[in-house]
XYZ file of C-alpha atoms in Angstrom:
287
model
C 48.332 135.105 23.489
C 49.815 137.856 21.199
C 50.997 139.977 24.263
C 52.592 136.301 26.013
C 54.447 135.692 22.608
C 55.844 139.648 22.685
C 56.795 138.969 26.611
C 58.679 136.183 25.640
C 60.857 138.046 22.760
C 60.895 141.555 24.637
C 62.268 139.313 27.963
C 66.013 139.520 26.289
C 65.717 142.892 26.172
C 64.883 143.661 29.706
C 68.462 143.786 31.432
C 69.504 146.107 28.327
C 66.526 148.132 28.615
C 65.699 148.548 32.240
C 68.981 147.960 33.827
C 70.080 150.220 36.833
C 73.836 151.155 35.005
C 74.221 154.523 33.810
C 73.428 155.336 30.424
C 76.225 154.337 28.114
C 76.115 155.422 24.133
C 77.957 153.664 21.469
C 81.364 155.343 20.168
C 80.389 158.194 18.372
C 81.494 157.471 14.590
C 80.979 154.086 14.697
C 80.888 152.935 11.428
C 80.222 149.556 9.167
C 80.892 149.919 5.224
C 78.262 151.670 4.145
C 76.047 152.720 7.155
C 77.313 155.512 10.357
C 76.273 155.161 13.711
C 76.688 158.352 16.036
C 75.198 158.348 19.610
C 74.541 162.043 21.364
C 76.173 161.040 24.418
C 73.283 163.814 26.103
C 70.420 162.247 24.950
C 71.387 158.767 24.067
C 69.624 158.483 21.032
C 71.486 157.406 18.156
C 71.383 158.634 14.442
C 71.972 155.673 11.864
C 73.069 157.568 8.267
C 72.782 155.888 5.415
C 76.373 156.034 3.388
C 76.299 154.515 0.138
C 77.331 156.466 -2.965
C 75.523 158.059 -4.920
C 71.941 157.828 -3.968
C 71.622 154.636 -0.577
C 70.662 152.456 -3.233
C 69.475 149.001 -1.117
C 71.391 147.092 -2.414
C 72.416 143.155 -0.383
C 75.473 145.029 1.234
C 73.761 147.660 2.410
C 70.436 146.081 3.542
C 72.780 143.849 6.060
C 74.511 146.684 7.256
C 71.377 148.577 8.028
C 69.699 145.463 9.576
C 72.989 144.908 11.775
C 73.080 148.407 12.668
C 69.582 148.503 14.080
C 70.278 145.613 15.697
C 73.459 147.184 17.568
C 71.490 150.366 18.284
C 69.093 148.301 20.186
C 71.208 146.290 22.072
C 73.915 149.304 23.727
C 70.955 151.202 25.483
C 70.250 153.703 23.004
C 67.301 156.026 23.950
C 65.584 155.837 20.324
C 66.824 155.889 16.922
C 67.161 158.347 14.032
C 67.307 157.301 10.214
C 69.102 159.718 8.318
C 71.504 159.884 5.167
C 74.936 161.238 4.418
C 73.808 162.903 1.221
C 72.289 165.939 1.007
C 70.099 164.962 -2.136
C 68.704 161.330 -1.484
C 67.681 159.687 1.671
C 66.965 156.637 -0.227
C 66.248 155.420 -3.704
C 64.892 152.727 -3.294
C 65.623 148.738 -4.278
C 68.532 148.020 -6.246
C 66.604 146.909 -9.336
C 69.494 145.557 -10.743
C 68.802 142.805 -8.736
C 65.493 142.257 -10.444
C 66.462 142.265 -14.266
C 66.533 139.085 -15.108
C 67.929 138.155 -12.081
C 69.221 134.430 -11.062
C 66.364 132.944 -8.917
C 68.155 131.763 -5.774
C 70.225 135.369 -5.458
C 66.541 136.992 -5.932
C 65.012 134.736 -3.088
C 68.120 135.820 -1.111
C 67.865 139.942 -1.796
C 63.589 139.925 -1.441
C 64.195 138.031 2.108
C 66.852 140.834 3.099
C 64.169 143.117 2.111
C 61.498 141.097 4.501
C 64.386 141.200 7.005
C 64.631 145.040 7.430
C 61.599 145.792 6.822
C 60.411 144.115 10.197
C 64.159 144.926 11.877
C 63.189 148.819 11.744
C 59.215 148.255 11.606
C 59.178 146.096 15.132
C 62.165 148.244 16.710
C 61.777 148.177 20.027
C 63.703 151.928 20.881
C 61.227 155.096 19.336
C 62.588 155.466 15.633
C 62.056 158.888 13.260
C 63.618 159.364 10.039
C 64.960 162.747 8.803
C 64.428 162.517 5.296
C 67.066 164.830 3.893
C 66.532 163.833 0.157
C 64.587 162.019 -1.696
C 62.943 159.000 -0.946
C 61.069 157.095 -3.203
C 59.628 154.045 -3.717
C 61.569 151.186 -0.460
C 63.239 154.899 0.526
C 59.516 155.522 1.518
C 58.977 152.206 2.724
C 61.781 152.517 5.191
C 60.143 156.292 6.137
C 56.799 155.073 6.747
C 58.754 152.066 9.180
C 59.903 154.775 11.525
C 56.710 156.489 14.169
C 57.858 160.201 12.767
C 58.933 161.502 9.956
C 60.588 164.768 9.380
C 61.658 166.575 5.849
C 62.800 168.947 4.227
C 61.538 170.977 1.809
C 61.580 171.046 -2.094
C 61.874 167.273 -2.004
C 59.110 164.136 -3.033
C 58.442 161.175 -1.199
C 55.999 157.841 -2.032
C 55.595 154.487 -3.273
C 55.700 154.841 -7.184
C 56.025 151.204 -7.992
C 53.102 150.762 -10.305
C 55.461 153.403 -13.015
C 58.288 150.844 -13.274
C 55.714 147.570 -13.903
C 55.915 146.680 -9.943
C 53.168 145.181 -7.741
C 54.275 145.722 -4.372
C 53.623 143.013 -1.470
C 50.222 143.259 1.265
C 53.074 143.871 4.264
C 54.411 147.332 1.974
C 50.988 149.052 1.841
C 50.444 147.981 5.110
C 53.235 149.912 5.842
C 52.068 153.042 4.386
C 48.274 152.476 4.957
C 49.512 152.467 8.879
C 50.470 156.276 8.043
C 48.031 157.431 5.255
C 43.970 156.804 5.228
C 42.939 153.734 3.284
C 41.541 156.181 0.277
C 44.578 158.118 -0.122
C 46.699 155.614 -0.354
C 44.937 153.291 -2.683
C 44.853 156.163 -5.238
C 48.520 156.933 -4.318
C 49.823 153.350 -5.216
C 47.525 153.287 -8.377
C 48.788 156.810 -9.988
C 52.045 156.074 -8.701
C 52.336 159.404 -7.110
C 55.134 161.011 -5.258
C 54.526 163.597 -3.161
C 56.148 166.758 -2.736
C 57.066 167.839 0.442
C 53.854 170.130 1.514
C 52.242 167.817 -0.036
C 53.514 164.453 2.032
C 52.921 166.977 4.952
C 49.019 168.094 4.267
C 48.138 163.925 3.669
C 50.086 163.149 6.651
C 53.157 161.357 5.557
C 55.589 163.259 6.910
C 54.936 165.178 10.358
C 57.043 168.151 10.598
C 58.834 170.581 7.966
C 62.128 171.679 8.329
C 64.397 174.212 7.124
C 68.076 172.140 7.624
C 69.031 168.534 8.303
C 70.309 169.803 11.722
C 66.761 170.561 12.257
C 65.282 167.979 10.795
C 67.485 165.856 13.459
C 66.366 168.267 16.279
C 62.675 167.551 15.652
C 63.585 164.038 15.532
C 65.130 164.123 18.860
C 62.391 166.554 20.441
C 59.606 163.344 19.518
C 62.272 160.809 20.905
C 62.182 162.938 23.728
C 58.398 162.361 24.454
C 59.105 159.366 25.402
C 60.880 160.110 28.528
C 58.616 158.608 30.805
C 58.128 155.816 29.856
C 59.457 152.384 30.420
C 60.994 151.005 27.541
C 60.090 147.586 27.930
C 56.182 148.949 28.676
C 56.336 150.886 25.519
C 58.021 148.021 23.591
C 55.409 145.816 23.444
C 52.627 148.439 23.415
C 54.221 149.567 19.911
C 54.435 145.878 19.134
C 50.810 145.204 19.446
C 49.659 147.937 17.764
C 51.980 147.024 14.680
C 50.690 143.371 14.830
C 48.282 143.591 12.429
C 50.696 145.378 9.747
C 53.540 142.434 10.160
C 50.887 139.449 10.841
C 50.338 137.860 7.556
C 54.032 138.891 6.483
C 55.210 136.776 9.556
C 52.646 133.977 9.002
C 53.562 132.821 5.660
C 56.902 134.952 4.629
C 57.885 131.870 2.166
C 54.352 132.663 0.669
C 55.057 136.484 0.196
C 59.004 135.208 -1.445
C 56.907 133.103 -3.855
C 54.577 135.982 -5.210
C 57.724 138.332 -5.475
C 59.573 135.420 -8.026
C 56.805 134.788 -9.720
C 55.802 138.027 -10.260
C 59.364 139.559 -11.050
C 60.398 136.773 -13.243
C 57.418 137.544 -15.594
C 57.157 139.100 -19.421
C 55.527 142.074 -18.104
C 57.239 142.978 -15.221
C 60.910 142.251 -16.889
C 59.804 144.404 -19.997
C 58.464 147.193 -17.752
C 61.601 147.704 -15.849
C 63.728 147.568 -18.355
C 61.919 150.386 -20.010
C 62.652 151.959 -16.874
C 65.637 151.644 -16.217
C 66.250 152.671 -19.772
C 64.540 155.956 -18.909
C 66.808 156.484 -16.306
C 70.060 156.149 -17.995
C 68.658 158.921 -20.518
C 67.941 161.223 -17.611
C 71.619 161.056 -16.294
């Protein structure tokens, strides 16, 4: 039943995917507002960098651009996909939480669902997708990281889900998300302390995959693993990926008005609205 249902969607794709036309990349610079697209017109796989000053906060803006630029990397033949940023410190910091203090209901409803939305847009990618994480990434910056199959950093940096330091209770589909990378144990203690890993650290648990030196590495052993996947057909390897990521996107696509409702309720609360403003205060002190 599950494999009939990912025929059906994966059909679409199928002239894209499998047709007999030569490869043919996207323009290389293609840009939106605040994301880059550039295609290696050797290798066809295209690198998606985030571009939003100064640290890829997702905010609305940028969440739609991202979504609508996985969605054009998909559909122009690209042979897999790299997730990267244009600044050399973050890779991604994570939600705007902005959005969250005392935020107007309907807008909130409207930000968490862009959330859902690119969460499953880079999650259930059809092409092979690795993220070069040049900077930091906490807390949805990991999220996004632990979306991709590979994951490549550099060093000196810290990556993980730190959501329980700001008041935050994050949703069943998130640690799904990294339970699909980490074992069970290490990840329920992660979430708990709140930890962020350094970079030899992310690699010895088995966040990340590879070390390297330079982003221009860091893309070149995101390309190599793209590369594995030479021979295979797309389509094939599609909905293979697909299954095996059911489980982590079942209950999310089940009941998503369900998982909308805990987020409100949750983020419009005492607790949660006094935590992150302590928070954010602590941020603006750091600066």
């Amino acid at each position: 039943m599950l494999r009939n249902r990912l025929i059906d969607g994966v059909r679409r794709l199928k002239p894209i995917l499998c047709g007999g036309q030569s490869l043919r990349s996207l323009s290389n610079g293609a840009t939106s507002k605040l994301t880059t697209i550039e295609v290696d017109d050797r290798s066809g796989i295209a690198t998606l960098s985030m571009n939003l000053p100064p640290v890829n906060t997702l905010t609305m803006e940028l969440m739609h651009d991202l979504i609508d630029s996985i969605n054009q990397i998909e559909s122009n033949k690209s042979r897999g996909l790299i997730l990267t940023s244009s600044n050399d410190k973050v890779f991604s910091a994570g939600l705007d939480l902005n959005e969250m203090l005392n935020p107007e209901v309907e807008r909130l409803r409207l930000f968490w669902t862009r959330f859902q939305d690119l969460w499953l847009a880079l999650h259930l990618c059809c092409l092979p997708t690795a993220a070069a994480i040049n900077g930091h990434s906490p807390a949805a910056g990991c999220v996004l990281a632990t979306a991709c199959e590979y994951r490549v950093m550099l060093p000196n940096l810290f990556i993980g889900i730190h959501a329980t330091r700001f008041s935050f209770v994050i949703s069943k589909w998130m640690m799904n998300s990294y339970q699909s990378v980490l074992p069970r144990r290490v990840v329920e203690r992660a979430l708990n302390q709140g930890k962020l890993f350094a970079t030899q650290e992310a690699l010895n648990v088995g966040l990340v995959d590879e070390i390297a030196c330079s982003k221009e590495e860091a893309l070149s052993k995101c390309a190599a693993f793209i590369a594995t996947f030479d021979k295979t057909n797309p389509v094939a390897r599609c909905l293979t990926k697909r299954m095996c990521r059911e489980p982590d996107v079942r209950e999310l696509l089940q009941d998503r008005a369900a998982d909308l409702k805990e987020c409100v309720d949750y983020v419009t609360t005492p607790l949660f609205q006094e935590g992150l403003c302590a928070h954010l205060e602590g941020l603006k002190k750091r600066k």
